[in-house]
PDB file of C-alpha atoms and ligand atoms in Angstrom:
ATOM      1  CA  MET R   1      -2.156  22.498-163.258  1.00  0.00           C
ATOM      2  CA  PRO R   2       1.328  23.354-164.627  1.00  0.00           C
ATOM      3  CA  THR R   3       2.264  21.876-167.990  1.00  0.00           C
ATOM      4  CA  ALA R   4       4.765  19.020-168.122  1.00  0.00           C
ATOM      5  CA  GLN R   5       7.097  21.353-170.003  1.00  0.00           C
ATOM      6  CA  HIS R   6       6.933  23.946-167.243  1.00  0.00           C
ATOM      7  CA  LEU R   7       7.917  21.242-164.729  1.00  0.00           C
ATOM      8  CA  GLU R   8      10.658  20.075-167.094  1.00  0.00           C
ATOM      9  CA  SER R   9      12.283  23.497-167.302  1.00  0.00           C
ATOM     10  CA  LEU R  10      12.143  23.859-163.536  1.00  0.00           C
ATOM     11  CA  ALA R  11      13.755  20.419-163.119  1.00  0.00           C
ATOM     12  CA  MET R  12      16.461  21.406-165.636  1.00  0.00           C
ATOM     13  CA  ASP R  13      17.192  24.674-163.881  1.00  0.00           C
ATOM     14  CA  ILE R  14      17.476  23.148-160.450  1.00  0.00           C
ATOM     15  CA  ALA R  15      19.462  20.125-161.683  1.00  0.00           C
ATOM     16  CA  ARG R  16      22.061  22.458-163.214  1.00  0.00           C
ATOM     17  CA  GLU R  17      22.361  24.532-160.066  1.00  0.00           C
ATOM     18  CA  ALA R  18      22.545  21.422-157.871  1.00  0.00           C
ATOM     19  CA  GLY R  19      25.114  19.784-160.153  1.00  0.00           C
ATOM     20  CA  ASP R  20      27.310  22.882-160.043  1.00  0.00           C
ATOM     21  CA  LEU R  21      27.261  22.734-156.248  1.00  0.00           C
ATOM     22  CA  ALA R  22      28.110  19.001-156.270  1.00  0.00           C
ATOM     23  CA  GLN R  23      31.016  19.628-158.621  1.00  0.00           C
ATOM     24  CA  ARG R  24      32.308  22.510-156.508  1.00  0.00           C
ATOM     25  CA  ARG R  25      32.191  20.376-153.371  1.00  0.00           C
ATOM     26  CA  ARG R  26      33.917  17.539-155.234  1.00  0.00           C
ATOM     27  CA  SER R  27      36.802  19.821-156.172  1.00  0.00           C
ATOM     28  CA  GLU R  28      37.157  20.852-152.511  1.00  0.00           C
ATOM     29  CA  GLY R  29      37.447  17.176-151.432  1.00  0.00           C
ATOM     30  CA  VAL R  30      34.751  14.762-150.359  1.00  0.00           C
ATOM     31  CA  ALA R  31      34.180  13.280-146.918  1.00  0.00           C
ATOM     32  CA  VAL R  32      31.885  10.348-146.183  1.00  0.00           C
ATOM     33  CA  ALA R  33      29.244  11.455-143.644  1.00  0.00           C
ATOM     34  CA  ALA R  34      27.711   8.053-142.820  1.00  0.00           C
ATOM     35  CA  THR R  35      27.001   4.553-144.068  1.00  0.00           C
ATOM     36  CA  LYS R  36      23.419   3.490-144.782  1.00  0.00           C
ATOM     37  CA  SER R  37      21.974   0.091-145.757  1.00  0.00           C
ATOM     38  CA  ALA R  38      25.426  -1.578-145.906  1.00  0.00           C
ATOM     39  CA  LEU R  39      29.048  -0.547-145.322  1.00  0.00           C
ATOM     40  CA  ALA R  40      29.415   0.050-149.061  1.00  0.00           C
ATOM     41  CA  ASP R  41      26.307   2.300-149.122  1.00  0.00           C
ATOM     42  CA  ILE R  42      27.614   5.738-148.220  1.00  0.00           C
ATOM     43  CA  VAL R  43      26.355   9.279-148.013  1.00  0.00           C
ATOM     44  CA  THR R  44      28.659  12.298-148.215  1.00  0.00           C
ATOM     45  CA  HIS R  45      28.061  15.754-146.767  1.00  0.00           C
ATOM     46  CA  ALA R  46      27.634  16.915-150.360  1.00  0.00           C
ATOM     47  CA  ASP R  47      24.700  14.502-150.964  1.00  0.00           C
ATOM     48  CA  ARG R  48      22.867  16.110-148.056  1.00  0.00           C
ATOM     49  CA  GLU R  49      23.777  19.669-148.954  1.00  0.00           C
ATOM     50  CA  VAL R  50      22.778  19.207-152.602  1.00  0.00           C
ATOM     51  CA  GLU R  51      19.446  17.637-151.632  1.00  0.00           C
ATOM     52  CA  ALA R  52      18.787  20.537-149.241  1.00  0.00           C
ATOM     53  CA  LEU R  53      19.398  22.976-152.092  1.00  0.00           C
ATOM     54  CA  ILE R  54      16.991  21.108-154.399  1.00  0.00           C
ATOM     55  CA  ARG R  55      14.344  20.773-151.707  1.00  0.00           C
ATOM     56  CA  GLY R  56      14.626  24.464-150.808  1.00  0.00           C
ATOM     57  CA  ARG R  57      14.296  25.583-154.438  1.00  0.00           C
ATOM     58  CA  LEU R  58      11.251  23.361-154.961  1.00  0.00           C
ATOM     59  CA  ALA R  59       9.646  24.586-151.737  1.00  0.00           C
ATOM     60  CA  THR R  60       9.953  28.154-153.049  1.00  0.00           C
ATOM     61  CA  GLU R  61       8.853  27.481-156.638  1.00  0.00           C
ATOM     62  CA  ARG R  62       6.240  24.759-156.032  1.00  0.00           C
ATOM     63  CA  PRO R  63       5.215  25.059-152.361  1.00  0.00           C
ATOM     64  CA  GLY R  64       2.228  22.690-152.573  1.00  0.00           C
ATOM     65  CA  ASP R  65       4.037  19.746-154.193  1.00  0.00           C
ATOM     66  CA  GLY R  66       5.223  16.631-152.401  1.00  0.00           C
ATOM     67  CA  PHE R  67       8.851  15.535-152.129  1.00  0.00           C
ATOM     68  CA  LEU R  68      10.600  12.165-152.124  1.00  0.00           C
ATOM     69  CA  GLY R  69      14.377  12.388-151.828  1.00  0.00           C
ATOM     70  CA  GLU R  70      17.072   9.829-151.152  1.00  0.00           C
ATOM     71  CA  GLU R  71      18.638  11.679-148.237  1.00  0.00           C
ATOM     72  CA  SER R  72      15.871  13.656-146.544  1.00  0.00           C
ATOM     73  CA  GLY R  73      12.843  11.428-146.954  1.00  0.00           C
ATOM     74  CA  ALA R  74       9.261  11.892-148.084  1.00  0.00           C
ATOM     75  CA  GLU R  75       6.669  14.579-147.544  1.00  0.00           C
ATOM     76  CA  ARG R  76       3.159  14.577-148.966  1.00  0.00           C
ATOM     77  CA  GLY R  77       2.004  17.732-150.715  1.00  0.00           C
ATOM     78  CA  SER R  78      -1.380  19.331-151.268  1.00  0.00           C
ATOM     79  CA  THR R  79      -1.159  18.993-155.088  1.00  0.00           C
ATOM     80  CA  ASP R  80      -1.009  15.611-156.850  1.00  0.00           C
ATOM     81  CA  ILE R  81       2.604  16.241-157.943  1.00  0.00           C
ATOM     82  CA  THR R  82       5.637  14.804-156.152  1.00  0.00           C
ATOM     83  CA  TRP R  83       9.283  15.554-156.903  1.00  0.00           C
ATOM     84  CA  VAL R  84      11.445  12.431-156.813  1.00  0.00           C
ATOM     85  CA  VAL R  85      15.067  13.394-156.290  1.00  0.00           C
ATOM     86  CA  ASP R  86      18.492  11.792-156.130  1.00  0.00           C
ATOM     87  CA  PRO R  87      20.887  14.665-155.339  1.00  0.00           C
ATOM     88  CA  ILE R  88      23.947  12.602-156.306  1.00  0.00           C
ATOM     89  CA  ASP R  89      23.336   9.360-158.144  1.00  0.00           C
ATOM     90  CA  GLY R  90      26.614   7.474-158.285  1.00  0.00           C
ATOM     91  CA  THR R  91      27.788   8.496-154.827  1.00  0.00           C
ATOM     92  CA  VAL R  92      30.538   5.864-154.732  1.00  0.00           C
ATOM     93  CA  ASN R  93      31.964   7.200-158.016  1.00  0.00           C
ATOM     94  CA  TYR R  94      31.674  10.710-156.582  1.00  0.00           C
ATOM     95  CA  ALA R  95      33.540   9.733-153.416  1.00  0.00           C
ATOM     96  CA  TYR R  96      36.334   8.060-155.406  1.00  0.00           C
ATOM     97  CA  GLY R  97      36.665  10.920-157.914  1.00  0.00           C
ATOM     98  CA  ILE R  98      35.211   9.003-160.867  1.00  0.00           C
ATOM     99  CA  PRO R  99      33.212  11.515-162.927  1.00  0.00           C
ATOM    100  CA  SER R 100      30.157   9.271-163.600  1.00  0.00           C
ATOM    101  CA  TYR R 101      27.670  10.806-161.211  1.00  0.00           C
ATOM    102  CA  ALA R 102      24.511  12.811-161.815  1.00  0.00           C
ATOM    103  CA  VAL R 103      21.720  14.842-160.280  1.00  0.00           C
ATOM    104  CA  SER R 104      18.347  13.236-161.018  1.00  0.00           C
ATOM    105  CA  ILE R 105      15.077  15.164-160.603  1.00  0.00           C
ATOM    106  CA  ALA R 106      11.606  14.018-161.700  1.00  0.00           C
ATOM    107  CA  ALA R 107       8.078  15.334-161.263  1.00  0.00           C
ATOM    108  CA  VAL R 108       5.462  12.575-161.015  1.00  0.00           C
ATOM    109  CA  ARG R 109       1.676  12.645-160.675  1.00  0.00           C
ATOM    110  CA  GLY R 110      -0.403  10.371-158.449  1.00  0.00           C
ATOM    111  CA  GLU R 111       0.705   8.049-155.657  1.00  0.00           C
ATOM    112  CA  PRO R 112       4.467   8.567-155.247  1.00  0.00           C
ATOM    113  CA  GLU R 113       5.218   4.862-155.812  1.00  0.00           C
ATOM    114  CA  PRO R 114       6.923   3.599-158.966  1.00  0.00           C
ATOM    115  CA  ASP R 115       4.128   1.290-160.169  1.00  0.00           C
ATOM    116  CA  LYS R 116       1.449   3.900-159.501  1.00  0.00           C
ATOM    117  CA  TRP R 117       2.914   7.216-160.535  1.00  0.00           C
ATOM    118  CA  GLU R 118       2.798   8.851-163.940  1.00  0.00           C
ATOM    119  CA  ALA R 119       6.088  10.564-164.757  1.00  0.00           C
ATOM    120  CA  LEU R 120       5.524  14.088-166.093  1.00  0.00           C
ATOM    121  CA  ALA R 121       9.000  15.593-166.345  1.00  0.00           C
ATOM    122  CA  GLY R 122      12.589  14.669-165.650  1.00  0.00           C
ATOM    123  CA  ALA R 123      16.140  15.969-165.786  1.00  0.00           C
ATOM    124  CA  VAL R 124      19.421  14.088-165.367  1.00  0.00           C
ATOM    125  CA  PHE R 125      22.473  16.360-165.193  1.00  0.00           C
ATOM    126  CA  SER R 126      26.045  15.083-165.375  1.00  0.00           C
ATOM    127  CA  PRO R 127      28.225  17.887-163.962  1.00  0.00           C
ATOM    128  CA  ALA R 128      31.475  16.338-165.188  1.00  0.00           C
ATOM    129  CA  THR R 129      30.410  16.356-168.855  1.00  0.00           C
ATOM    130  CA  GLY R 130      27.931  19.237-168.679  1.00  0.00           C
ATOM    131  CA  GLU R 131      25.289  17.009-170.286  1.00  0.00           C
ATOM    132  CA  LEU R 132      21.707  17.738-169.273  1.00  0.00           C
ATOM    133  CA  PHE R 133      19.275  15.039-170.408  1.00  0.00           C
ATOM    134  CA  HIS R 134      15.633  16.082-170.066  1.00  0.00           C
ATOM    135  CA  ALA R 135      12.140  14.966-170.974  1.00  0.00           C
ATOM    136  CA  ALA R 136       8.508  15.952-170.610  1.00  0.00           C
ATOM    137  CA  GLN R 137       5.567  13.589-170.983  1.00  0.00           C
ATOM    138  CA  ASN R 138       4.526  13.333-174.671  1.00  0.00           C
ATOM    139  CA  ALA R 139       7.100  15.959-175.680  1.00  0.00           C
ATOM    140  CA  GLY R 140      10.216  13.835-176.198  1.00  0.00           C
ATOM    141  CA  ALA R 141      13.570  13.326-174.527  1.00  0.00           C
ATOM    142  CA  TRP R 142      16.341  15.766-175.370  1.00  0.00           C
ATOM    143  CA  LEU R 143      20.055  16.520-175.063  1.00  0.00           C
ATOM    144  CA  TYR R 144      21.539  19.823-176.306  1.00  0.00           C
ATOM    145  CA  GLY R 145      18.436  20.557-178.389  1.00  0.00           C
ATOM    146  CA  ALA R 146      18.573  17.175-180.163  1.00  0.00           C
ATOM    147  CA  ARG R 147      15.737  14.700-179.747  1.00  0.00           C
ATOM    148  CA  LEU R 148      16.850  11.365-178.329  1.00  0.00           C
ATOM    149  CA  ALA R 149      15.892   7.973-179.736  1.00  0.00           C
ATOM    150  CA  VAL R 150      16.779   4.529-178.421  1.00  0.00           C
ATOM    151  CA  ASN R 151      18.462   1.969-180.661  1.00  0.00           C
ATOM    152  CA  VAL R 152      15.602  -0.074-182.096  1.00  0.00           C
ATOM    153  CA  GLU R 153      17.859  -3.128-182.576  1.00  0.00           C
ATOM    154  CA  PRO R 154      21.419  -3.793-181.454  1.00  0.00           C
ATOM    155  CA  SER R 155      24.002  -4.144-184.211  1.00  0.00           C
ATOM    156  CA  ALA R 156      25.094  -7.563-185.534  1.00  0.00           C
ATOM    157  CA  ALA R 157      28.007  -7.450-183.063  1.00  0.00           C
ATOM    158  CA  GLY R 158      25.574  -7.874-180.177  1.00  0.00           C
ATOM    159  CA  ALA R 159      24.032  -5.563-177.601  1.00  0.00           C
ATOM    160  CA  LEU R 160      26.037  -3.062-175.593  1.00  0.00           C
ATOM    161  CA  LEU R 161      24.498  -3.515-172.152  1.00  0.00           C
ATOM    162  CA  ALA R 162      24.890  -2.025-168.686  1.00  0.00           C
ATOM    163  CA  THR R 163      23.998  -3.306-165.265  1.00  0.00           C
ATOM    164  CA  GLY R 164      24.570  -2.540-161.607  1.00  0.00           C
ATOM    165  CA  PHE R 165      25.032  -4.433-158.357  1.00  0.00           C
ATOM    166  CA  GLY R 166      23.223  -3.505-155.190  1.00  0.00           C
ATOM    167  CA  TYR R 167      25.068  -2.716-151.976  1.00  0.00           C
ATOM    168  CA  ASP R 168      23.892  -5.881-150.192  1.00  0.00           C
ATOM    169  CA  PRO R 169      26.545  -8.603-150.673  1.00  0.00           C
ATOM    170  CA  ALA R 170      23.859 -11.285-150.189  1.00  0.00           C
ATOM    171  CA  THR R 171      22.367 -10.373-153.564  1.00  0.00           C
ATOM    172  CA  HIS R 172      25.571 -10.537-155.585  1.00  0.00           C
ATOM    173  CA  ALA R 173      25.386 -14.248-156.467  1.00  0.00           C
ATOM    174  CA  GLY R 174      21.945 -13.743-158.051  1.00  0.00           C
ATOM    175  CA  ASP R 175      23.173 -10.656-159.898  1.00  0.00           C
ATOM    176  CA  LEU R 176      26.165 -12.554-161.293  1.00  0.00           C
ATOM    177  CA  ALA R 177      23.964 -15.446-162.422  1.00  0.00           C
ATOM    178  CA  ARG R 178      21.830 -12.876-164.269  1.00  0.00           C
ATOM    179  CA  VAL R 179      24.934 -11.473-165.937  1.00  0.00           C
ATOM    180  CA  ALA R 180      25.929 -14.987-167.060  1.00  0.00           C
ATOM    181  CA  ARG R 181      22.480 -15.514-168.634  1.00  0.00           C
ATOM    182  CA  VAL R 182      22.580 -12.195-170.465  1.00  0.00           C
ATOM    183  CA  MET R 183      26.178 -12.260-171.770  1.00  0.00           C
ATOM    184  CA  PRO R 184      25.510 -14.455-174.839  1.00  0.00           C
ATOM    185  CA  MET R 185      23.539 -11.572-176.403  1.00  0.00           C
ATOM    186  CA  ALA R 186      26.055  -8.889-175.401  1.00  0.00           C
ATOM    187  CA  ARG R 187      28.950  -7.407-177.314  1.00  0.00           C
ATOM    188  CA  ASP R 188      30.090  -6.061-173.940  1.00  0.00           C
ATOM    189  CA  LEU R 189      28.797  -5.044-170.525  1.00  0.00           C
ATOM    190  CA  ARG R 190      29.270  -1.707-168.754  1.00  0.00           C
ATOM    191  CA  ARG R 191      28.984  -0.957-165.021  1.00  0.00           C
ATOM    192  CA  ILE R 192      28.785   2.817-165.062  1.00  0.00           C
ATOM    193  CA  GLY R 193      27.800   3.233-161.410  1.00  0.00           C
ATOM    194  CA  ALA R 194      24.884   5.654-161.726  1.00  0.00           C
ATOM    195  CA  ALA R 195      21.495   4.242-162.697  1.00  0.00           C
ATOM    196  CA  SER R 196      20.174   7.598-163.912  1.00  0.00           C
ATOM    197  CA  LEU R 197      23.050   7.793-166.413  1.00  0.00           C
ATOM    198  CA  ASP R 198      22.523   4.156-167.480  1.00  0.00           C
ATOM    199  CA  LEU R 199      18.927   5.056-168.349  1.00  0.00           C
ATOM    200  CA  ALA R 200      19.869   8.362-169.999  1.00  0.00           C
ATOM    201  CA  TYR R 201      22.385   6.463-172.142  1.00  0.00           C
ATOM    202  CA  VAL R 202      19.752   3.906-173.201  1.00  0.00           C
ATOM    203  CA  ALA R 203      17.538   6.859-174.195  1.00  0.00           C
ATOM    204  CA  ALA R 204      20.421   8.388-176.166  1.00  0.00           C
ATOM    205  CA  GLY R 205      21.269   5.137-177.980  1.00  0.00           C
ATOM    206  CA  ARG R 206      24.662   4.941-176.235  1.00  0.00           C
ATOM    207  CA  LEU R 207      23.593   1.640-174.697  1.00  0.00           C
ATOM    208  CA  ASP R 208      21.252  -0.964-176.177  1.00  0.00           C
ATOM    209  CA  GLY R 209      19.868  -2.059-172.833  1.00  0.00           C
ATOM    210  CA  TYR R 210      20.199  -1.942-169.055  1.00  0.00           C
ATOM    211  CA  PHE R 211      19.095  -4.205-166.229  1.00  0.00           C
ATOM    212  CA  GLU R 212      19.505  -4.005-162.467  1.00  0.00           C
ATOM    213  CA  ARG R 213      17.860  -5.439-159.391  1.00  0.00           C
ATOM    214  CA  GLY R 214      17.038  -3.287-156.404  1.00  0.00           C
ATOM    215  CA  LEU R 215      16.803   0.237-157.772  1.00  0.00           C
ATOM    216  CA  GLN R 216      15.229   2.836-155.524  1.00  0.00           C
ATOM    217  CA  PRO R 217      12.502   5.166-156.854  1.00  0.00           C
ATOM    218  CA  TRP R 218      14.879   8.150-157.070  1.00  0.00           C
ATOM    219  CA  ASP R 219      17.415   6.115-159.073  1.00  0.00           C
ATOM    220  CA  HIS R 220      15.029   5.616-162.000  1.00  0.00           C
ATOM    221  CA  ALA R 221      12.215   8.225-161.810  1.00  0.00           C
ATOM    222  CA  ALA R 222      13.761  10.720-164.258  1.00  0.00           C
ATOM    223  CA  GLY R 223      15.609   8.108-166.330  1.00  0.00           C
ATOM    224  CA  GLU R 224      12.499   6.044-166.987  1.00  0.00           C
ATOM    225  CA  LEU R 225      10.766   9.033-168.568  1.00  0.00           C
ATOM    226  CA  LEU R 226      13.838   9.664-170.745  1.00  0.00           C
ATOM    227  CA  VAL R 227      13.698   6.060-171.984  1.00  0.00           C
ATOM    228  CA  ALA R 228       9.925   6.101-172.558  1.00  0.00           C
ATOM    229  CA  GLU R 229      10.053   9.414-174.434  1.00  0.00           C
ATOM    230  CA  ALA R 230      12.955   8.115-176.549  1.00  0.00           C
ATOM    231  CA  GLY R 231      10.851   5.131-177.683  1.00  0.00           C
ATOM    232  CA  GLY R 232      12.248   2.493-175.316  1.00  0.00           C
ATOM    233  CA  ARG R 233      10.520  -0.212-173.313  1.00  0.00           C
ATOM    234  CA  MET R 234      10.846  -0.877-169.597  1.00  0.00           C
ATOM    235  CA  SER R 235       9.595  -3.230-166.954  1.00  0.00           C
ATOM    236  CA  ARG R 236       9.915  -3.608-163.196  1.00  0.00           C
ATOM    237  CA  VAL R 237       9.268  -7.095-161.967  1.00  0.00           C
ATOM    238  CA  GLU R 238       9.280  -8.724-158.539  1.00  0.00           C
ATOM    239  CA  LEU R 239      11.161 -12.047-158.599  1.00  0.00           C
ATOM    240  CA  GLU R 240      11.564 -14.806-156.058  1.00  0.00           C
ATOM    241  CA  ASP R 241      15.213 -13.904-155.478  1.00  0.00           C
ATOM    242  CA  THR R 242      14.580 -10.157-155.389  1.00  0.00           C
ATOM    243  CA  ALA R 243      12.301  -9.877-152.348  1.00  0.00           C
ATOM    244  CA  GLY R 244      11.045  -6.307-152.188  1.00  0.00           C
ATOM    245  CA  ARG R 245      13.692  -5.081-154.629  1.00  0.00           C
ATOM    246  CA  PRO R 246      12.323  -5.587-158.148  1.00  0.00           C
ATOM    247  CA  LEU R 247      14.372  -6.165-161.263  1.00  0.00           C
ATOM    248  CA  PHE R 248      14.364  -3.220-163.652  1.00  0.00           C
ATOM    249  CA  VAL R 249      14.945  -3.814-167.386  1.00  0.00           C
ATOM    250  CA  ALA R 250      15.089  -1.110-170.088  1.00  0.00           C
ATOM    251  CA  ALA R 251      15.942  -1.489-173.790  1.00  0.00           C
ATOM    252  CA  GLY R 252      15.020  -0.572-177.325  1.00  0.00           C
ATOM    253  CA  PRO R 253      11.919  -2.306-178.696  1.00  0.00           C
ATOM    254  CA  GLY R 254      13.785  -4.908-180.782  1.00  0.00           C
ATOM    255  CA  LEU R 255      15.878  -6.154-177.848  1.00  0.00           C
ATOM    256  CA  PHE R 256      13.543  -5.752-174.904  1.00  0.00           C
ATOM    257  CA  GLU R 257      11.769  -9.156-174.870  1.00  0.00           C
ATOM    258  CA  ARG R 258      15.007 -11.109-175.262  1.00  0.00           C
ATOM    259  CA  LEU R 259      16.840  -9.115-172.614  1.00  0.00           C
ATOM    260  CA  PHE R 260      13.921  -9.321-170.215  1.00  0.00           C
ATOM    261  CA  ALA R 261      13.612 -13.102-170.597  1.00  0.00           C
ATOM    262  CA  ALA R 262      17.335 -13.653-170.026  1.00  0.00           C
ATOM    263  CA  ALA R 263      17.496 -11.261-167.079  1.00  0.00           C
ATOM    264  CA  VAL R 264      14.469 -12.851-165.415  1.00  0.00           C
ATOM    265  CA  GLY R 265      15.741 -16.348-166.186  1.00  0.00           C
ATOM    266  CA  SER R 266      12.586 -17.620-167.885  1.00  0.00           C
TER     267      SER R 266
HETATM  268  C1  IPD F   1      23.286   3.828-156.869  1.00  0.00           C
HETATM  269  C2  IPD F   1      23.756   3.929-158.304  1.00  0.00           C
HETATM  270  C3  IPD F   1      24.296   2.595-158.760  1.00  0.00           C
HETATM  271  C4  IPD F   1      23.298   1.483-158.599  1.00  0.00           C
HETATM  272  C5  IPD F   1      22.758   1.422-157.192  1.00  0.00           C
HETATM  273  C6  IPD F   1      22.209   2.773-156.767  1.00  0.00           C
HETATM  274  P1  IPD F   1      23.487   5.986-155.329  1.00  0.00           P
HETATM  275  O1  IPD F   1      22.747   5.052-156.438  1.00  0.00           O
HETATM  276  O2  IPD F   1      22.705   4.326-159.140  1.00  0.00           O
HETATM  277  O3  IPD F   1      24.660   2.617-160.121  1.00  0.00           O
HETATM  278  O4  IPD F   1      23.926   0.267-158.920  1.00  0.00           O
HETATM  279  O5  IPD F   1      21.717   0.469-157.180  1.00  0.00           O
HETATM  280  O6  IPD F   1      21.752   2.706-155.445  1.00  0.00           O
HETATM  281  O7  IPD F   1      23.537   5.208-154.051  1.00  0.00           O
HETATM  282  O8  IPD F   1      24.841   6.252-155.863  1.00  0.00           O
HETATM  283  O9  IPD F   1      22.628   7.175-155.272  1.00  0.00           O
HETATM  284 CA1   CA F   2      22.268   9.042-154.274  1.00  0.00          CA
END
């Protein structure tokens, strides 16, 4: 059994290499390859190429492990470890030339489903800033050699929050109602456009909290370990208006209960 730190350094290595490729392709110009769940949900050739690179590297370094990627699907392994990968999180930003996109790679143990897995290691790499956020289970979350810690409490000015909106227009009214419920506790609200960065920023204390309905496993697998290792709290909850696409809430310990209650609407 490899240590969580061994998996972490592998995730970091591959995330850097994958992010460099994404950035190179971005500078050459980006073309949309297809639309997915909705017209707004796109995949570029670079998403596929970057995932192929990550999958190939993992197949060489960890041939027995499973794989769950946004673009090329799932494959069970012979070990109890699965790599959960978003090659480009923030694809719409990427396509428009907005630099908030990231490569997200996590190693999880157990059933490769969010409520069942145990996250062992994760890396979130932002090619545009060069920032590589990383964490290993019970060994902290880190950026440039500095240990990350969430904000325990927001400042007196209110909480700096982030959220996201899914691609399905039918869910937007519910998302906006959630925003209205949460705004009284906010100093401001960000919509960064990459869930892995939202979570990395909560871990780094750049945001006080984050909530979004409908995240996919690869959007949050690495980020949730960053938040947990930085002392944050998180919950995924199935709501009546979120059929099959749970609400995800992450925040520092002093804010979490209040944010969760407002986001859920209880
Ligand atoms: C999306 C981003 C976005 C979030 C969406 C995700 P993608 O991932 O993380 O911020 O609001 O829910 O699907 O499609 O760019 O990989
Ligand atoms: Ca993606």
